[in-house]
XYZ file of C-alpha atoms in Angstrom:
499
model
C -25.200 -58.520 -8.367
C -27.447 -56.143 -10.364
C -27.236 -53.639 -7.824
C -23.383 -53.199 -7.535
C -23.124 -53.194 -11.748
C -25.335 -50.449 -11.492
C -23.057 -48.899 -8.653
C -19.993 -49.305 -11.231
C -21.376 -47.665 -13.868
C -22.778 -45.160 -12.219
C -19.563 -44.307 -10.155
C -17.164 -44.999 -13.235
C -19.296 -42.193 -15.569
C -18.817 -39.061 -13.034
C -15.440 -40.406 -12.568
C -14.983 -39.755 -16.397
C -16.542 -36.285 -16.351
C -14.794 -35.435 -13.055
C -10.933 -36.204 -13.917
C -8.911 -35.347 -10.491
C -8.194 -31.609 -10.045
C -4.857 -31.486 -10.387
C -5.184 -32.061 -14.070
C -5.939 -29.304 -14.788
C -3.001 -26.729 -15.592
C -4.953 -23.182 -15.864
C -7.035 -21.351 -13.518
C -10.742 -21.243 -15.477
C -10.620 -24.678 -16.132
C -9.922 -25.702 -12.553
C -12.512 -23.216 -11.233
C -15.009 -24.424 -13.571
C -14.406 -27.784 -12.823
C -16.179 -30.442 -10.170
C -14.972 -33.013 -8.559
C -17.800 -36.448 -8.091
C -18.620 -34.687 -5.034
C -20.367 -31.907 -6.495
C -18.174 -29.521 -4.953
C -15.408 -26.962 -7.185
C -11.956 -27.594 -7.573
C -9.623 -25.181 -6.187
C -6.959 -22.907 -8.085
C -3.742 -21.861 -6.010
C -2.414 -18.686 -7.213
C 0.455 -19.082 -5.293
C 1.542 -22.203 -6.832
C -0.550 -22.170 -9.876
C -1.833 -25.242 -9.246
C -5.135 -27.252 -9.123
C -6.599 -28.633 -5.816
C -9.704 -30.585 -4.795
C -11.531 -28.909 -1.464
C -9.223 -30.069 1.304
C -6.108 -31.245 -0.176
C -3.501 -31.387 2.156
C -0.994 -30.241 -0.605
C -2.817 -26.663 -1.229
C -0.593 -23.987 -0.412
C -2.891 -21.052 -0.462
C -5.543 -20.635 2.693
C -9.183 -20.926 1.684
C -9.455 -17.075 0.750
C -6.463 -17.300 -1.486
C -8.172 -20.122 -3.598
C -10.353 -19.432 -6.595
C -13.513 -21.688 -6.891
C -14.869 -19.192 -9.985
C -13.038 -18.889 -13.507
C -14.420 -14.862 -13.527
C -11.923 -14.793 -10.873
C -9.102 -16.086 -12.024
C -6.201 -14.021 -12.941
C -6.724 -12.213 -16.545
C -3.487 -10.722 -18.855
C -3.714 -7.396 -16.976
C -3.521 -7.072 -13.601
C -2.371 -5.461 -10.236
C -3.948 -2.398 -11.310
C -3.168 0.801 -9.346
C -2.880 4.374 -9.548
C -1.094 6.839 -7.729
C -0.953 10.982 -8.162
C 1.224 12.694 -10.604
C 2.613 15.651 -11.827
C 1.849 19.287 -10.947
C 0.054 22.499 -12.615
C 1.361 26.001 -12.824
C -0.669 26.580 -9.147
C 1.416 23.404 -7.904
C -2.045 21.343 -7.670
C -1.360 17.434 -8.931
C -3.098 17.233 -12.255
C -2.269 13.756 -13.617
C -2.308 10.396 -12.464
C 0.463 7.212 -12.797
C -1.417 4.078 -13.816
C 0.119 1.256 -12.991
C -0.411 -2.428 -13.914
C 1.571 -6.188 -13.878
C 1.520 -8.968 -17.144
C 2.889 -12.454 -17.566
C 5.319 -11.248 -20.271
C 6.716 -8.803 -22.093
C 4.261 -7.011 -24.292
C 4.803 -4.430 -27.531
C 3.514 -1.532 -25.745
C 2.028 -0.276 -22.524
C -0.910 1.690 -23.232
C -4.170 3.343 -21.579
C -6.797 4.721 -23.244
C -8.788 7.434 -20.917
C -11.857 9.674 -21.304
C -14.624 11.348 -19.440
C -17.249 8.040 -20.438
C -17.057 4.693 -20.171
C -18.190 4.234 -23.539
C -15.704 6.785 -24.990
C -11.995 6.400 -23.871
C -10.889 9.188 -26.573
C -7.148 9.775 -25.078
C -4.788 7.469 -25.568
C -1.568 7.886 -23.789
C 2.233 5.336 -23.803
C 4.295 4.328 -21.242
C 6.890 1.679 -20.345
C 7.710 -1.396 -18.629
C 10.677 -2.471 -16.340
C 11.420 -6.306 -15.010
C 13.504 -6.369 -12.039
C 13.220 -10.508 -11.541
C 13.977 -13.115 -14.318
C 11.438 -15.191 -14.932
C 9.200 -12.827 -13.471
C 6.213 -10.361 -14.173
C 6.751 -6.802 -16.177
C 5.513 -3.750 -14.875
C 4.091 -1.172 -16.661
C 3.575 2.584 -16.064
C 2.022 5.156 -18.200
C 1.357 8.676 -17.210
C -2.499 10.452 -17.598
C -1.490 14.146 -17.801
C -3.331 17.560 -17.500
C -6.465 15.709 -16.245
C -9.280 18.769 -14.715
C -9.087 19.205 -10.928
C -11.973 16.779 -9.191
C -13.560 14.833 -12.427
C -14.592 11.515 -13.012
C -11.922 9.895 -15.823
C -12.292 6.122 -17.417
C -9.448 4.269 -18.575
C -8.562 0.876 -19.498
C -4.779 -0.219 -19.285
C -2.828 -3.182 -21.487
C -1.524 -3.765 -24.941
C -3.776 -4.540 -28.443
C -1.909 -8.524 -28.171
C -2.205 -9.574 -24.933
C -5.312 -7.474 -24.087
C -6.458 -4.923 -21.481
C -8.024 -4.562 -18.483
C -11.720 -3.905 -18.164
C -12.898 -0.284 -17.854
C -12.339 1.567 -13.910
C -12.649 4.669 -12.617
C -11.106 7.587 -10.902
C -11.594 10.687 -9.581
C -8.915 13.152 -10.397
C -7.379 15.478 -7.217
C -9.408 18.344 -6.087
C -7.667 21.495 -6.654
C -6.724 24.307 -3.602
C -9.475 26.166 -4.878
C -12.130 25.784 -1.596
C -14.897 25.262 -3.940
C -13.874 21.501 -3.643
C -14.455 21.819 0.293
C -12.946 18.883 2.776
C -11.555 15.713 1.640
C -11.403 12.033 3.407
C -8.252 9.683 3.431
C -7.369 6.131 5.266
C -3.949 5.990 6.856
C -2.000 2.852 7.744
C 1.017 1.457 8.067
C 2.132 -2.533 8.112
C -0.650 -4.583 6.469
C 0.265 -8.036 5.648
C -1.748 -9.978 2.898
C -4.641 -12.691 3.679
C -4.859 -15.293 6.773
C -1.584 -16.033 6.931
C -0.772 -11.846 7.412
C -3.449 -11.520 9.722
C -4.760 -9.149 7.047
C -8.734 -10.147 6.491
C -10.537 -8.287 9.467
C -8.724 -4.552 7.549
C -9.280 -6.101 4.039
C -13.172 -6.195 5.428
C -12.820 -2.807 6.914
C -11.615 -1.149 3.492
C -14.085 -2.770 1.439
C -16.631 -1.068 3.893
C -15.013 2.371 3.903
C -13.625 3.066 0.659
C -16.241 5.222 -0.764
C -16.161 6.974 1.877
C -12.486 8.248 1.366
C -10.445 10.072 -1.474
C -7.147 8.292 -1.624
C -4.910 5.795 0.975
C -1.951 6.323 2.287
C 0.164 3.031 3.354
C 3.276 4.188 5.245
C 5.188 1.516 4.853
C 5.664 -2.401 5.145
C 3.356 -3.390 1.833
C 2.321 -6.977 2.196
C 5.043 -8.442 4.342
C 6.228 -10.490 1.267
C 9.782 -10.829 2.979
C 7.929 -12.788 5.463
C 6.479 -15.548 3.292
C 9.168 -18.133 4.329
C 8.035 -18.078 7.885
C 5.622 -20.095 6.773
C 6.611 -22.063 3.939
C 10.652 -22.018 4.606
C 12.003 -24.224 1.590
C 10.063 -22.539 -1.478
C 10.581 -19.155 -2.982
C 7.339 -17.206 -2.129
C 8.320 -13.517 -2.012
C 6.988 -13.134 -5.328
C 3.929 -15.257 -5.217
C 3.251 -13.250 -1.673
C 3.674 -9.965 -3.509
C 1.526 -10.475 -6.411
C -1.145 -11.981 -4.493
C -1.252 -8.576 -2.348
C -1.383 -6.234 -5.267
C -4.072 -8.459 -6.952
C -6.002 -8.697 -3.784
C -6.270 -4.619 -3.051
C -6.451 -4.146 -7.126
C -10.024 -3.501 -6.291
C -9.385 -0.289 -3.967
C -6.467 0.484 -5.844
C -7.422 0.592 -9.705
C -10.342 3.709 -8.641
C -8.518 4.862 -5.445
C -4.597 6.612 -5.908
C -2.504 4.179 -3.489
C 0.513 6.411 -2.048
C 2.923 4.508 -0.260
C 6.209 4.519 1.917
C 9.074 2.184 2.058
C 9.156 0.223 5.178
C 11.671 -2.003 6.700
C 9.977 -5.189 5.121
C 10.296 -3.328 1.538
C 14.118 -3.478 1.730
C 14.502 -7.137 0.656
C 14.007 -10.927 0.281
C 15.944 -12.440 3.261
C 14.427 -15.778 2.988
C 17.002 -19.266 3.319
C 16.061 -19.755 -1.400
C 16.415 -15.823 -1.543
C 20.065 -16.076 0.153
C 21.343 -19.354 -1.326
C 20.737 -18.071 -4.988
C 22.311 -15.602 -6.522
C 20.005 -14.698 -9.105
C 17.356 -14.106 -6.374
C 19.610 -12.931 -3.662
C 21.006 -9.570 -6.607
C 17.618 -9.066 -7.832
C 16.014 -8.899 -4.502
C 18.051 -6.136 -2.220
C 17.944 -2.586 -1.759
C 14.107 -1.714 -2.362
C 13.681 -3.334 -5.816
C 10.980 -4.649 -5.406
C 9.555 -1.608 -4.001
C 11.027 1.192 -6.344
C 9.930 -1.117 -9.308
C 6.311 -2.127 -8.450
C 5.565 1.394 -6.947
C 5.727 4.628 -8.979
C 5.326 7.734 -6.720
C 5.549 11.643 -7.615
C 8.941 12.107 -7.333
C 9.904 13.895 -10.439
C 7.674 16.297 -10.121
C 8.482 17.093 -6.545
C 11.829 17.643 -7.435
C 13.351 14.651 -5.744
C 15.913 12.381 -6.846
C 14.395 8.901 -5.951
C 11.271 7.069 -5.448
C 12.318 6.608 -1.937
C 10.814 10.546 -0.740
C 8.250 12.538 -2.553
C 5.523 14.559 -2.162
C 2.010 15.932 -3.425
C -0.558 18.224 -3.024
C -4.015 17.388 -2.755
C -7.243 20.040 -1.404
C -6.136 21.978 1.489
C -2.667 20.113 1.982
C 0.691 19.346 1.400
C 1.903 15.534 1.870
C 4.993 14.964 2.386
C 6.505 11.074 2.435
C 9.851 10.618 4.008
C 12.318 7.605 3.855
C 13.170 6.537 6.997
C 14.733 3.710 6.291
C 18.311 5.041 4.434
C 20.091 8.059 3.647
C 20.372 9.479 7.034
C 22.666 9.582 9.810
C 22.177 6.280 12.081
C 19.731 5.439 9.483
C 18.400 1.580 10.361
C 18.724 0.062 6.633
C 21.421 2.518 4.992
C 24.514 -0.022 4.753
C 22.949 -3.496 5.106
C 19.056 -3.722 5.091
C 19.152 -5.878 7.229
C 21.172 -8.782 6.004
C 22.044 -7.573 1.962
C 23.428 -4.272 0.366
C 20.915 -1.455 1.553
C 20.397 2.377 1.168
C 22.392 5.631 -0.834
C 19.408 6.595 -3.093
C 20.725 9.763 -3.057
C 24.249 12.002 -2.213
C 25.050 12.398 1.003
C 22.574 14.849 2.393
C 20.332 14.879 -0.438
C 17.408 13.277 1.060
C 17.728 16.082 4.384
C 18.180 18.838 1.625
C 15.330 17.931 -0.706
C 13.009 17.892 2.296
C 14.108 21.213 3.803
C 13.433 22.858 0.101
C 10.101 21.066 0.059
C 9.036 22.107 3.275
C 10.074 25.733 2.190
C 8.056 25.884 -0.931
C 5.265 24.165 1.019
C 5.352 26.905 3.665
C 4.824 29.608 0.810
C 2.324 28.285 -0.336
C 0.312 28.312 2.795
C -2.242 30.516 1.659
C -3.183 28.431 -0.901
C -2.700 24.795 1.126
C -2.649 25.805 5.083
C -2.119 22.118 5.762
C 1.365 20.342 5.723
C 1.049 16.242 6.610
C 4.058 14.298 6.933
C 4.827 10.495 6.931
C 7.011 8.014 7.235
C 7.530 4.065 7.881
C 9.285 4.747 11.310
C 7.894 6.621 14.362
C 9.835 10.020 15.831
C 7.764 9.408 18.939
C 6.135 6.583 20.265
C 6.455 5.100 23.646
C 10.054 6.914 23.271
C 11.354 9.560 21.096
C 13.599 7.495 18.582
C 16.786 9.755 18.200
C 17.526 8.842 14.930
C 14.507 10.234 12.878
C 13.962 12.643 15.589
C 17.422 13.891 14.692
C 17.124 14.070 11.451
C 13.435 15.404 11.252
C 12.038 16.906 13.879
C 14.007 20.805 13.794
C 12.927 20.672 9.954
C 8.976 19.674 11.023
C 9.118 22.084 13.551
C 10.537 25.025 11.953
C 8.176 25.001 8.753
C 5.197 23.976 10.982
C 4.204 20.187 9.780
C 1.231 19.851 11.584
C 1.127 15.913 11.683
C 3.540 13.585 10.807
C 1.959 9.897 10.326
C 3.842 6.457 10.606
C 3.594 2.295 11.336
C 6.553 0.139 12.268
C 4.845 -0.137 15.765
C 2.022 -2.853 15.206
C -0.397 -0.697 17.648
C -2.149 2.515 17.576
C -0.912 5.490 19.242
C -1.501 9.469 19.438
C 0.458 12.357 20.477
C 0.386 15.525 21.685
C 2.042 17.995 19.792
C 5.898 17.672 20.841
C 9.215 19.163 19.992
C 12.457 18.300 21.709
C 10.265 16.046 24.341
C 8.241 18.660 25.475
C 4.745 18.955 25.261
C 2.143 21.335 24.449
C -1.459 19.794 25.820
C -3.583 21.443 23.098
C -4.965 20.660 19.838
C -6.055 24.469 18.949
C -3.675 26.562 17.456
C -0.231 24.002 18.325
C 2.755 25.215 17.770
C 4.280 22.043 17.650
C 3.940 18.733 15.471
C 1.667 15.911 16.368
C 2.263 12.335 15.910
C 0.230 9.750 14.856
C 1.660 5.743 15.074
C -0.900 3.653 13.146
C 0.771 0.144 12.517
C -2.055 -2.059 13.525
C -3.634 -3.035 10.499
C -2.831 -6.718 10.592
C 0.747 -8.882 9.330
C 2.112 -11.798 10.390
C 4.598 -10.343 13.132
C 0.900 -8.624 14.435
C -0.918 -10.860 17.326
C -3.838 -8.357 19.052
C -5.140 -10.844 21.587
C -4.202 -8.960 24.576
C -1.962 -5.505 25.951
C 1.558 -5.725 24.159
C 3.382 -4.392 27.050
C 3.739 -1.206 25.682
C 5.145 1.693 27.921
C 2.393 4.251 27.893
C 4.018 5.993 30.296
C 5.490 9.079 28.195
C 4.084 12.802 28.733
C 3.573 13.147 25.042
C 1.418 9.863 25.031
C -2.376 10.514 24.936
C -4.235 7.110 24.067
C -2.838 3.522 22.864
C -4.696 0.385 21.550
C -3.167 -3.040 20.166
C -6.137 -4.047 17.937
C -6.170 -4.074 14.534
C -7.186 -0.519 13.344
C -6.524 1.924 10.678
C -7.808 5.380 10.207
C -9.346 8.650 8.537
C -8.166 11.567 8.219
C -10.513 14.589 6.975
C -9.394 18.026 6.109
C -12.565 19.797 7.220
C -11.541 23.223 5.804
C -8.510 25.661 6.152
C -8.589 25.948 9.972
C -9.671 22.378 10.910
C -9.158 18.701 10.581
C -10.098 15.805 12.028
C -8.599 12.353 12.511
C -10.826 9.303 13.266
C -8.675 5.517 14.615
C -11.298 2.637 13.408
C -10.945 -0.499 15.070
C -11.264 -2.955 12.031
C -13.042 -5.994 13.375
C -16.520 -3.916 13.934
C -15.763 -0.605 12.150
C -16.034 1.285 15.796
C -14.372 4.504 16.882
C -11.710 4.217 19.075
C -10.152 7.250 19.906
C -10.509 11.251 17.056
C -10.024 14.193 17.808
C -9.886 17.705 16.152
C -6.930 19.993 15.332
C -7.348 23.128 14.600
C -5.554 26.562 13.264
């Protein structure tokens, strides 16, 4: 009898200090919390909502959940920066920093400077909401910054707070002093288990010292794909700001240039259609144009949708190859709601012609001119859409690679033009292209060969693993591209092009 009073109270006083999770309402006190097993409750970002380990009603997969409060979500977040702006030589000179809060705040501010202990500059932006009931984005532009220099900044608001202090390196100039320059390339990267994203999100983490800047061609997260697995609750968002959160820690120090992909074009889940409010807020690259704010004034372009920048050695170049075309896939529906005219007719072709112009005068001073795009021109087939639209401007301004996804798989080119090939990597007079879609989303399974037809003359290698890669301008007469199989950081297939 004395034994099981003894049990009672013992039981009934953790029981008191260890209420059930899911009373708690905020993130650090559910991460800081125990449960009379000893072990931490669990905090769902996606749901905001309090767990014990194993609950059957947790919606996020174990790496979504947060077991520590310094990990739970602050006032600032989803930092990222992207290049902006160009000097009298046409070199970018400024960056776009970019960041996500709860609510609407008084201002958007960073403060910059060349220590971390010293953020002297202060510069304003703005914010935009594209989703009731949803989080403001802000942007704010860091001008005039010196070519290749370590800056600090901090980004937020003096009410709601800021972020903590990153860092950046600004771009390297034409001037060769800077020498060669590393970048990773990928298209099509979901977001955690569920987007069969981890094994790259490894890989990254791994690499991204290594490289300058990343280039995502398209299909951001895959949060148009978060009702395939939970089909009666609206999870675009939740999806969406989970991804940005979860690469905040490449892309807050690293510029993050992106493409619009198919699976930027809209929410087509069954909540996204049946409301309104979701179904007009959620079409025609919203989400994309709001949350992502590329270099496209001062390339001269009209939309966010095609831009491009200059960085060492090289001209980028990002195309849209999702609207504004002839026969382009999304222009008109995208692919169930209103979809596409960014632009006049013809404006996006024109633009790109007059880019490619001005890039090819300035060849002295940037030899290199890289394309890319969501969509292949070649793959396994030429696809006569893009190819018709594309390929006679590439070709007669000399792009010397043109990079894409869409395809989950890896594949490489030989140079091409109108389907015929040039077997050579010196000296090409032709483009080369370069399909590198495999870096993991929920449409993605790699277990075994994908059937693909390999069978094309222009076709040099293919894999179906997940993979991304590196590109490195080596100087002004060579560069070298690297495909990195992301589950043990192994080469699979480089090779060298040359001028």
């Amino acid at each position: 009898m004395h034994t099981f009073k003894l049990f009672v109270c013992v039981f009934t006083g953790i029981a008191v200090a260890s209420p059930n999770c899911d009373t708690y309402k905020d993130c650090t006190s559910c991460a800081a919390a125990t449960t009379w097993t000893g072990n931490h409750c669990r905090w769902c970002p996606k749901t905001n909502d309090c767990h014990a380990e194993g609950s059957p009603f947790n919606k996020c997969s174990e790496e979504e959940q947060i077991t520590n409060k310094d990990s739970c979500p602050r006032p600032v977040e989803q930092v990222h920066i992207a290049f902006a702006g160009r000097n009298e030589n046409g070199d970018s000179n400024g960056v776009t920093v970019s960041w996500a809060t709860a609510k609407e705040t008084e201002t958007s501010i960073v403060k910059y400077g060349l220590s971390k202990t010293s953020l002297t500059s202060t510069v304003s932006g703005f914010q935009k909401q594209y989703l009731e009931e949803g989080n403001y984005h802000h942007f704010a532009l860091v001008p005039n910054l010196k070519a290749g220099t370590v800056y600090y900044y901090q980004c937020g608001d003096d009410k709601v707070g800021f972020s903590e202090v990153f860092s950046f390196v600004s771009a390297k100039s034409s001037d060769p002093e800077f020498g060669n320059f590393k970048l990773s390339i990928f298209g099509d990267w979901g977001y955690s288990k569920n987007g069969n994203a981890i094994p790259t999100r490894k890989a990254l983490e791994k690499i991204k010292n290594e490289v300058d800047f990343i280039w995502h061609v398209g299909d951001i997260g895959y949060a148009d794909d978060a009702f395939l697995h939970d089909a009666t609750s609206f999870e675009y968002e939740n999806v969406y700001n989970g991804y940005m959160q979860w690469i905040s820690n490449i892309s807050e120090s690293k510029p993050y240039m992106v493409a619009p992909g198919n699976h930027e074009a809209e929410c087509h889940s069954p909540v996204c259609l049946a409301e309104s409010k979701l179904r007009n807020s959620l079409n025609n690259f919203t989400a994309f144009n709001t949350r992502w704010h590329m270099p496209f004034e001062s390339s001269n372009a009209s939309s966010n949708m095609w831009y491009s920048f200059n960085y060492g050695l090289a001209h980028f170049i990002v195309i849209n190859s999702e609207t504004d075309f002839t026969d382009a896939p999304e222009e008109g529906l995208g692919p169930i709601l209103p979809s596409g005219s960014f632009g006049a007719k013809g404006a996006f072709l024109e633009w790109l012609e007059n880019d490619l112009k001005q890039a090819q005068k300035e060849r002295t001073l940037r030899p290199w001119i890289f394309a890319g795009g969501h969509r292949p021109v070649y793959s396994d087939s030429a696809h006569t859409a893009l190819q018709n639209a594309v390929e006679d401007l590439f070709h007669e301004y000399g792009v010397d690679l043109y990079f894409c996804g869409h395809e989950h798989s890896y594949t490489r080119t030989y140079p091409v033009y109108k389907k015929k090939v040039q077997s050579t990597y010196e000296k090409p007079d032709r483009t080369a292209y370069v399909v590198v879609g495999g870096a993991g989303c929920d449409e993605m399974t790699p277990e075994g060969p994908d059937g693909y037809n390999t069978s094309a003359e222009w076709i040099v290698t293919h894999d179906h693993h997940y993979g991304t890669g590196v590109l490195e301008v080596v100087n002004a007469s060579a560069v070298k591209w690297t495909y990195i199989l992301s589950d043990d950081l192994s080469v699979k297939d480089q090779f060298w092009l040359t001028k």
